Short mmCIF file of C-alpha atoms in Angstrom, two decimals:
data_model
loop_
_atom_site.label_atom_id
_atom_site.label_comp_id
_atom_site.label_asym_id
_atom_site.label_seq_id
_atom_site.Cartn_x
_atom_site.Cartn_y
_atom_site.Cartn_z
CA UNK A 1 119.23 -22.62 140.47
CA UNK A 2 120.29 -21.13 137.20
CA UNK A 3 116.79 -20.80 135.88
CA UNK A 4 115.85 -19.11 139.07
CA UNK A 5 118.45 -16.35 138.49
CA UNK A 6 117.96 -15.80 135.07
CA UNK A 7 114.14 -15.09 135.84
CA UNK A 8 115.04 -12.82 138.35
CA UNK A 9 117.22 -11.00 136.40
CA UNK A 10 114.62 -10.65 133.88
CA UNK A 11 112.17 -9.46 136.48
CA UNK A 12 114.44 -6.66 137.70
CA UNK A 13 115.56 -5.54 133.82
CA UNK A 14 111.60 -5.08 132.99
CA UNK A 15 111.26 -2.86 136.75
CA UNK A 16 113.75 -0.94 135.36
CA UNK A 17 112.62 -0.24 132.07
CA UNK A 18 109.20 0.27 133.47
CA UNK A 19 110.70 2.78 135.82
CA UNK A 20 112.12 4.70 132.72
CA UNK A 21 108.97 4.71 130.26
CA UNK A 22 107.41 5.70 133.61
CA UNK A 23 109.26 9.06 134.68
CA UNK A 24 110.00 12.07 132.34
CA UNK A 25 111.44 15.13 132.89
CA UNK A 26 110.70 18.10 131.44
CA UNK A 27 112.88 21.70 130.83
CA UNK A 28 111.56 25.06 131.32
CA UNK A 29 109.35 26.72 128.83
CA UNK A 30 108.79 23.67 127.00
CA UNK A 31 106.13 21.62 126.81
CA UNK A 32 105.66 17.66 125.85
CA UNK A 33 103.10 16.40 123.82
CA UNK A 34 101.58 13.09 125.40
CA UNK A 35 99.90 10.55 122.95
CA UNK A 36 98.15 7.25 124.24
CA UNK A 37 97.71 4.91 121.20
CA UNK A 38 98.37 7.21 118.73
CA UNK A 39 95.55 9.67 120.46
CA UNK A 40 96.59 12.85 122.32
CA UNK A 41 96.56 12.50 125.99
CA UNK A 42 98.03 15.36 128.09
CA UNK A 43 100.44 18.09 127.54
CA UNK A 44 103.62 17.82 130.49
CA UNK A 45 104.37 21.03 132.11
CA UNK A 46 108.68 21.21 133.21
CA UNK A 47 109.59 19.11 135.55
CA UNK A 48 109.10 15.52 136.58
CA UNK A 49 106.06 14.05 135.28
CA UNK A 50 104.97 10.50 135.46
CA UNK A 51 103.46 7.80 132.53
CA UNK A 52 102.13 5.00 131.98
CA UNK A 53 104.70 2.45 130.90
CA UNK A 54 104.27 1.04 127.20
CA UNK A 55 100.95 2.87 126.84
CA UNK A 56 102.00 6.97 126.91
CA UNK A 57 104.78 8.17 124.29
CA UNK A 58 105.81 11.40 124.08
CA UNK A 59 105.45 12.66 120.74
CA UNK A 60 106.71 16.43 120.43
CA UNK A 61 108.24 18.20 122.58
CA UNK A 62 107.34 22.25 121.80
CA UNK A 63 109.21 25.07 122.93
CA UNK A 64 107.41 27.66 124.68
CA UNK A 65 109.35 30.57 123.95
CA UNK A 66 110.19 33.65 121.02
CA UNK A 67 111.62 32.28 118.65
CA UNK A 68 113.64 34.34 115.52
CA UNK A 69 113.38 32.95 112.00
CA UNK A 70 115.29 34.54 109.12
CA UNK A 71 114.13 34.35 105.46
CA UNK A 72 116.56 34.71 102.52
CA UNK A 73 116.24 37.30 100.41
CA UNK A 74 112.80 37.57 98.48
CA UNK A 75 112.46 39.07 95.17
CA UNK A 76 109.23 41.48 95.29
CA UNK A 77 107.70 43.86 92.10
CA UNK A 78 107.02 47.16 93.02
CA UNK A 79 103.61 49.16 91.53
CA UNK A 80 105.84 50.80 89.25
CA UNK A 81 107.28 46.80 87.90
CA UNK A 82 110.73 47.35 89.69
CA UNK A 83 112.21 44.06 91.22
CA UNK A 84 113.49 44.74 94.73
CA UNK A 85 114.95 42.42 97.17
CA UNK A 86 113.27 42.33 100.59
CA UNK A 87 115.15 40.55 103.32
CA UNK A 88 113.04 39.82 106.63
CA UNK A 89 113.00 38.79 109.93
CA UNK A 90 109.81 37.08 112.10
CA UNK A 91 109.56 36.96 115.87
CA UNK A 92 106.78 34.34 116.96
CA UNK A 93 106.27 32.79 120.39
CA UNK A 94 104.08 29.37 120.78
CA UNK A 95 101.23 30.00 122.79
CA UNK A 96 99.17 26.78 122.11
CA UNK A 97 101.22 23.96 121.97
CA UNK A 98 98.86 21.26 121.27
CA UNK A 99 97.43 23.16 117.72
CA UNK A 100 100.92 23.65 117.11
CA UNK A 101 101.04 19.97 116.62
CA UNK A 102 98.17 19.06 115.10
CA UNK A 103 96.71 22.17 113.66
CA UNK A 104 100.12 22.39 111.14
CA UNK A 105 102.45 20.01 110.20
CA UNK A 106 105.31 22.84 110.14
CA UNK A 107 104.44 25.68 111.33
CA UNK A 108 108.05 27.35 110.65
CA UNK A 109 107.85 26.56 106.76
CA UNK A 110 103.75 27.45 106.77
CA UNK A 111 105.04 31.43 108.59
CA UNK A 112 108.08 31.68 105.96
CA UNK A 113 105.96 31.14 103.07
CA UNK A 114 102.68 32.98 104.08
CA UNK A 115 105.64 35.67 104.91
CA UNK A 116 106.38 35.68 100.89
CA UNK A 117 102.91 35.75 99.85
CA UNK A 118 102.17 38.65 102.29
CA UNK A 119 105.23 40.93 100.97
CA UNK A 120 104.29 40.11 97.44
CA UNK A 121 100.37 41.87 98.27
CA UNK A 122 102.08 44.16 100.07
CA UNK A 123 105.23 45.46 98.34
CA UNK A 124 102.62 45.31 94.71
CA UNK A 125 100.75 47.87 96.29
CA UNK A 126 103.61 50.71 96.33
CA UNK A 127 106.07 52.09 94.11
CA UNK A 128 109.38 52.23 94.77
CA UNK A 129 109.86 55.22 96.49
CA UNK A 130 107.19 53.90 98.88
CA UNK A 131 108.74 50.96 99.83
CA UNK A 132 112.00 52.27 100.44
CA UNK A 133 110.46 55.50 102.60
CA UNK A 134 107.56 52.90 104.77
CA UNK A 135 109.46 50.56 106.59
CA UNK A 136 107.07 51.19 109.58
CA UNK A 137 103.63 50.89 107.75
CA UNK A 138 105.12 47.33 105.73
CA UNK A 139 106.60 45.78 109.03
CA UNK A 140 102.54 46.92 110.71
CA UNK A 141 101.00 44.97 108.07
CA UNK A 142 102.75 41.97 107.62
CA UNK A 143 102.61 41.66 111.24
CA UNK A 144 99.33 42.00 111.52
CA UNK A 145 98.32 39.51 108.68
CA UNK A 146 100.96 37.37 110.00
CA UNK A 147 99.67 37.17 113.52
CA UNK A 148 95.82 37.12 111.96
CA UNK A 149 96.89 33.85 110.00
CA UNK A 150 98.87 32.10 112.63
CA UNK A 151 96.17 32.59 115.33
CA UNK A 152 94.53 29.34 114.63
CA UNK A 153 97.91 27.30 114.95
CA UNK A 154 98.47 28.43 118.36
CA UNK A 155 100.98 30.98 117.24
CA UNK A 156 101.51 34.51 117.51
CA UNK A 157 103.42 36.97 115.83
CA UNK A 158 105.09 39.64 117.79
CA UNK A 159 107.32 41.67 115.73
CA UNK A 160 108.19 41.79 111.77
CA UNK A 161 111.12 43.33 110.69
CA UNK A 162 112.87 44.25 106.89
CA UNK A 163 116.55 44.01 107.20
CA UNK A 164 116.83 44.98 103.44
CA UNK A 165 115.50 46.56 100.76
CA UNK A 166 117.89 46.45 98.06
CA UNK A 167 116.42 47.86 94.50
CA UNK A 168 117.95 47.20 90.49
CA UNK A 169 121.64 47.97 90.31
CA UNK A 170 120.42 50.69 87.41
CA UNK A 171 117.89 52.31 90.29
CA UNK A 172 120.62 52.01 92.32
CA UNK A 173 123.03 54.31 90.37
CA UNK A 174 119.94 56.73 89.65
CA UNK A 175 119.18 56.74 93.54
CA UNK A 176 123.12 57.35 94.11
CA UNK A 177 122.93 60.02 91.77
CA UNK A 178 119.89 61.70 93.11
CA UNK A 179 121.34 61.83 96.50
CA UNK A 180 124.50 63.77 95.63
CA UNK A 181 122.00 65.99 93.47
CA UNK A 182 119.86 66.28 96.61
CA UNK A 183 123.15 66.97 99.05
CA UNK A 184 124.78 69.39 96.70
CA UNK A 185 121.31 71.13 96.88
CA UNK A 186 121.02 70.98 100.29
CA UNK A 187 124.90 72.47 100.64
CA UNK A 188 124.23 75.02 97.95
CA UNK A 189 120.96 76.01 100.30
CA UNK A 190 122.81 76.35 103.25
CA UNK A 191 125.46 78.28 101.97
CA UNK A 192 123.30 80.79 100.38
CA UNK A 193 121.33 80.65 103.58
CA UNK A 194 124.41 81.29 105.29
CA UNK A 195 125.40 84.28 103.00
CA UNK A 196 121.42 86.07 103.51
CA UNK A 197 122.40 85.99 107.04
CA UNK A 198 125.90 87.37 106.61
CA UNK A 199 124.24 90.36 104.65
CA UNK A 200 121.59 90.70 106.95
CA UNK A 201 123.68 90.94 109.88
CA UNK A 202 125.96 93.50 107.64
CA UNK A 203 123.13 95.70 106.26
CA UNK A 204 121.98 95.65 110.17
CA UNK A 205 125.72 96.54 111.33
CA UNK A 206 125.61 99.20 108.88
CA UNK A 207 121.83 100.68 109.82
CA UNK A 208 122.81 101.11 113.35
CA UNK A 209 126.19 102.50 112.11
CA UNK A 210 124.08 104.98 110.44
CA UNK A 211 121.89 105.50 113.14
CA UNK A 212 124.25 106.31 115.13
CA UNK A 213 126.24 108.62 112.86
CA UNK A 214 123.55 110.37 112.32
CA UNK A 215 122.16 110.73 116.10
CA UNK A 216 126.33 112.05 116.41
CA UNK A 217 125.41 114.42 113.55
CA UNK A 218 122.33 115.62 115.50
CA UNK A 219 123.96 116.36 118.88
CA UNK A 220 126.68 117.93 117.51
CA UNK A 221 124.57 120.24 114.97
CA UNK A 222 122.04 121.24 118.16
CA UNK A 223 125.55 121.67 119.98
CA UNK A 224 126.60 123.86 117.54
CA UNK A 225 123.32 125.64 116.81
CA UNK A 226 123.11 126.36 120.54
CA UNK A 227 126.61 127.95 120.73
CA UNK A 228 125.87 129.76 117.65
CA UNK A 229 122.81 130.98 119.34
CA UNK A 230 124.39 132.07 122.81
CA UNK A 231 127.45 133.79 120.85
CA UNK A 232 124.42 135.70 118.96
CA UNK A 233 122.74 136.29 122.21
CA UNK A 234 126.05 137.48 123.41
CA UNK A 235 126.39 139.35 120.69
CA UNK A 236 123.68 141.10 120.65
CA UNK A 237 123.83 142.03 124.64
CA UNK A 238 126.85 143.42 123.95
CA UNK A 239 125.88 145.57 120.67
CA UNK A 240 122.84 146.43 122.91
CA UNK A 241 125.14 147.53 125.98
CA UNK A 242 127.56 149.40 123.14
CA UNK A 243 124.21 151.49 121.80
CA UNK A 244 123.13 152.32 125.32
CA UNK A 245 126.83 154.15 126.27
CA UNK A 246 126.35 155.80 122.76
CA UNK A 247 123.08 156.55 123.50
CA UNK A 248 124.08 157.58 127.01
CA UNK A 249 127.38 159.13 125.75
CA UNK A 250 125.55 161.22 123.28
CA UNK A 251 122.61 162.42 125.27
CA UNK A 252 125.51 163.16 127.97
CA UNK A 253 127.15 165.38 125.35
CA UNK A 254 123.60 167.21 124.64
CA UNK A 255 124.48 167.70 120.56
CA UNK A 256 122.16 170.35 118.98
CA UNK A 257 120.44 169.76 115.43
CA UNK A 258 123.45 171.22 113.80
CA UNK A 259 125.86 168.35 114.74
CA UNK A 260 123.48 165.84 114.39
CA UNK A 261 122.49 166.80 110.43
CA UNK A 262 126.33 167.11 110.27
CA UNK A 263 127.39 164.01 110.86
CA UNK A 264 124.39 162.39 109.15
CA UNK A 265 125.28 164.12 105.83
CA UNK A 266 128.44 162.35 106.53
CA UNK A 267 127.26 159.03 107.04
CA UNK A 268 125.02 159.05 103.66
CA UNK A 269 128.14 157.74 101.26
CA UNK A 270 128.94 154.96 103.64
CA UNK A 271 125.51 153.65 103.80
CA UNK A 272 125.10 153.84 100.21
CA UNK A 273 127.88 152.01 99.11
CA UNK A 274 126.58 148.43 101.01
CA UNK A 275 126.24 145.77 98.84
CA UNK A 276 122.90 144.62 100.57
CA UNK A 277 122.08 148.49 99.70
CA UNK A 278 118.81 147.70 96.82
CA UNK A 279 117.21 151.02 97.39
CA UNK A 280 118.86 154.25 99.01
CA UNK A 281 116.12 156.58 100.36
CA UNK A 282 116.30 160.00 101.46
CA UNK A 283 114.33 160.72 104.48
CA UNK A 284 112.18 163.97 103.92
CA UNK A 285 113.47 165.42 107.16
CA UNK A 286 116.36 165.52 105.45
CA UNK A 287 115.00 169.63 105.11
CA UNK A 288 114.63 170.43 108.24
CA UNK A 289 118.37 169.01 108.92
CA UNK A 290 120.09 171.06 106.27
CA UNK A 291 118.38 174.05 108.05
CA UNK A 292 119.32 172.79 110.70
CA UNK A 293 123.42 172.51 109.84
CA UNK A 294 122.99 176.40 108.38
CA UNK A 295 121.64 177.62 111.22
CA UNK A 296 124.72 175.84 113.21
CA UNK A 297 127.25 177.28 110.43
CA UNK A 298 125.87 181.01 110.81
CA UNK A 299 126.38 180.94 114.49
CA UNK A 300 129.47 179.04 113.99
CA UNK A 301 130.45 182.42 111.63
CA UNK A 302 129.23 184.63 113.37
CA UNK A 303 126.28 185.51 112.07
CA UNK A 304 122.69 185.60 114.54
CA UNK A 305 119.97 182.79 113.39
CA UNK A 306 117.29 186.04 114.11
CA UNK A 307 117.54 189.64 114.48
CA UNK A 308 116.47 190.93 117.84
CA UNK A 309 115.33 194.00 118.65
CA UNK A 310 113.82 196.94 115.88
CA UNK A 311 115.92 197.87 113.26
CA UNK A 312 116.86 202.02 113.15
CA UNK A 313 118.37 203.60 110.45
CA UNK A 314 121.45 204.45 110.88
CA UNK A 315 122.83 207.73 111.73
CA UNK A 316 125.33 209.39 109.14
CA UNK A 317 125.92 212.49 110.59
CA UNK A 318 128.07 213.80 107.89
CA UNK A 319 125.94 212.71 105.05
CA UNK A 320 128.53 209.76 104.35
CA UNK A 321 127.71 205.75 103.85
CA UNK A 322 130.16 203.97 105.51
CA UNK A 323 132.23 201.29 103.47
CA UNK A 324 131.09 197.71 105.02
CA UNK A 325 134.56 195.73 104.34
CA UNK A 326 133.48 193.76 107.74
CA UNK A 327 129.75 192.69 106.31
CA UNK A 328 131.38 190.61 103.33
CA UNK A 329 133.18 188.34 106.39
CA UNK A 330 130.18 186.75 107.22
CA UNK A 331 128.15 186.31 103.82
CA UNK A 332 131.76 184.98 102.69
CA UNK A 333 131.29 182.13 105.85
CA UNK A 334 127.58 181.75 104.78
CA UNK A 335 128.26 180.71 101.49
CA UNK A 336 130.88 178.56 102.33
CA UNK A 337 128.39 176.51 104.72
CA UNK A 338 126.09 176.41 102.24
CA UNK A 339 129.11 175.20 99.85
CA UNK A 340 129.64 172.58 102.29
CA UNK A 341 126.39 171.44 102.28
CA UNK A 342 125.35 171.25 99.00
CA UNK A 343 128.80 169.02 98.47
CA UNK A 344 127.29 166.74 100.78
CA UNK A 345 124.17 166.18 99.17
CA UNK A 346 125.70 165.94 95.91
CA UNK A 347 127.97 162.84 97.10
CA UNK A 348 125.39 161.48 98.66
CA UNK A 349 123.52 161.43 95.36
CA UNK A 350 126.68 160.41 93.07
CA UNK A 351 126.61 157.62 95.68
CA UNK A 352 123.23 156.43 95.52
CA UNK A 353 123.34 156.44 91.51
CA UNK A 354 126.69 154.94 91.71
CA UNK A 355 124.74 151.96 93.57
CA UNK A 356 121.65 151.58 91.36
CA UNK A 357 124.04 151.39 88.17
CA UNK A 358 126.25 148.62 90.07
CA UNK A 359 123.17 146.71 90.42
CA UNK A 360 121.80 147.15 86.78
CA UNK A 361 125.00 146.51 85.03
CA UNK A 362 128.27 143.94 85.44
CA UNK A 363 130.43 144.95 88.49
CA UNK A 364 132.95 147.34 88.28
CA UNK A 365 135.87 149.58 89.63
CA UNK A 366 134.22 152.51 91.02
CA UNK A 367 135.66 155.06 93.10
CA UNK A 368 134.09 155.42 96.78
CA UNK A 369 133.10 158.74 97.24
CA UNK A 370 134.65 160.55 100.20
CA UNK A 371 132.93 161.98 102.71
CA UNK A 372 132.42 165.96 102.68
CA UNK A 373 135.36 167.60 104.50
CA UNK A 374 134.62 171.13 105.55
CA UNK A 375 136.33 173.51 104.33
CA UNK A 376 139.55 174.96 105.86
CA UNK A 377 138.21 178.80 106.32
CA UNK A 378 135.10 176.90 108.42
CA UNK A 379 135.37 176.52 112.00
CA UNK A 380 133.67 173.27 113.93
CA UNK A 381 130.15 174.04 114.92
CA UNK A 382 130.64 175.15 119.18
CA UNK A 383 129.15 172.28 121.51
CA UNK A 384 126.67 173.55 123.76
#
């Protein structure tokens, strides 16, 4: 009886065990790597799978999904033989498990150092200034060697990425330098940037300052010239209107020649002693107007202009010439006319010569000539 229950306990141990090695379960995105004596078998997808007891062993177990690897810092030599230190990233996914396994014994150590040797073909390539400025076109290449390489071990690389790029601590300093050069240029080109377009924006303040004092200059210049203009219009209506009632007044008055060479004769100093005054001409009516004035004086004395009638002899009965006291009254007046007149025309000369020797020497005191006053004995020519 105690054989017969050790056996059976035996019998139901080995059920068990063979229910274990039989059943495995497997997680989401990974994948388990089946081996029947030593020989691959099948790959298990997640979830329950079943094996054969003491035959199939699961050898790896992959996982299926992106996976990040960091690399320590890598010392690199630039083109121009400057040591920089490149620190980088890999992002790979598993996409064939099964030459995963057996295509590469470590596939993580076989991406980190074909990383290296990648960079180092890379990096030699470029100087310094190229590395530091073509993050984009070193992460493009090393990805795409990367991903070339790993193809055949079931892996591919999806993104490659250069934390760091740390040059010489002498570079360094120069770099520092260089960028406070480069700033202070920057600042010193914005300020004088800043100043072109505070003097633009003055000289164009000032321009339509000018502009505008000038178009104010304009309109008040035609404003004035068109007031000067009217009063000159004005003006001139008004001297016109002035010699029209003279003219009217005058021809009103009906003056004979006598009056008319008078007051002439008196007007000759006046004119003559303007300063405009270059050349003082004597009209040559100026005859015919003296004749005129002594015909007007003999009638003013007295005397007739022409003798009417036919002289007769006169008749002395007694043999006796009468005295003629009375005949020396009128060739008295006549020669006090002509007195008159020629004082006229001698001040009208003194006054023209007076002008031409103003304007051929240096200015000085003269003596305006009156004009000719008749003489007290003379009477005012009659008005007709």
């Amino acid at each position: 009886m105690t054989g017969f229950l050790v056996v059976l306990a035996l019998v139901a141990l080995l059920v068990i065990v063979t229910l274990i090695k039989s059943v495995r379960v497997v997680q989401q995105q990974t994948v388990g790597i089946v081996e029947r004596f030593g020989k691959f078998k099948t790959g298990l997808q997640p979830g329950l799978n079943l094996l054969t007891p003491f035959v199939d062993k699961v050898r790896y177990t992959i996982d299926m999904r992106e996976q990040v690897v960091a690399f320590p810092p890598q010392g690199v030599i630039t083109e121009d033989n400057l040591m920089v230190s490149i620190d980088s990233v890999i992002y790979f996914q598993v996409n064939d498990p099964v030459r995963a396994t057996y295509e590469i014994s470590n596939y993580i150590q076989a991406i980190e150092q074909l990383t290296m040797t990648t960079l180092r073909n890379i990096i030699g390539g470029m100087d310094l200034e190229q590395t530091l400025t073509s993050r984009e076109e070193i992460n493009e290449k090393l990805r795409y060697v990367l991903d070339e390489a790993t193809g055949k071990w079931g892996i591919r690389v999806n993104r490659v990425e250069l934390r760091s790029i740390d040059p010489p601590p002498s570079i360094q300093d120069s770099m520092e330098k260089q960028m406070r050069a480069d700033r202070d240029k920057r600042a010193a080109i914005l300020t004088a940037e800043g100043m072109r377009q505070s003097a633009v924006l003055s000289a164009e303040g000032q321009k339509q300052s000018a502009i505008l004092t000038a178009q104010g200059d304009k309109e008040s210049r035609i404003l004035r010239a068109q007031a000067e203009r009217e009063a000159r219009i004005l003006k001139a209506q008004g001297e016109a209107q002035a010699i029209t009632t003279v003219f009217n007044a005058i021809h009103a008055g009906k003056p004979d020649q006598g009056l008319l060479a008078y007051q002439y004769l008196q007007m000759l100093p006046s004119i003559a002693q303007g300063d405009a005054n270059k050349l003082w001409i004597v009209p040559s009516e100026i005859g015919d107007a003296l004749k005129g004035l002594g015909s007007a004086v003999g009638q003013v004395a007295g005397i007739p202009a022409k003798a009417e009638g036919t002289w007769q002899a006169p008749d002395f009965g007694n043999g006796q010439v009468p005295e003629v006291e009375s005949a020396a009254a009128p060739d008295a007046a006549v020669a006090e006319a002509d007195n008159a007149v020629a004082e006229a025309i001698a001040a009208a000369q003194n006054a023209a010569v007076s002008t031409r020797s103003q304007q051929q020497t240096p200015p000085a005191v003269t003596q305006t000539p009156e004009p000719p006053v008749a003489p007290p004995s003379a009477e005012p020519p009659l008005e007709r």
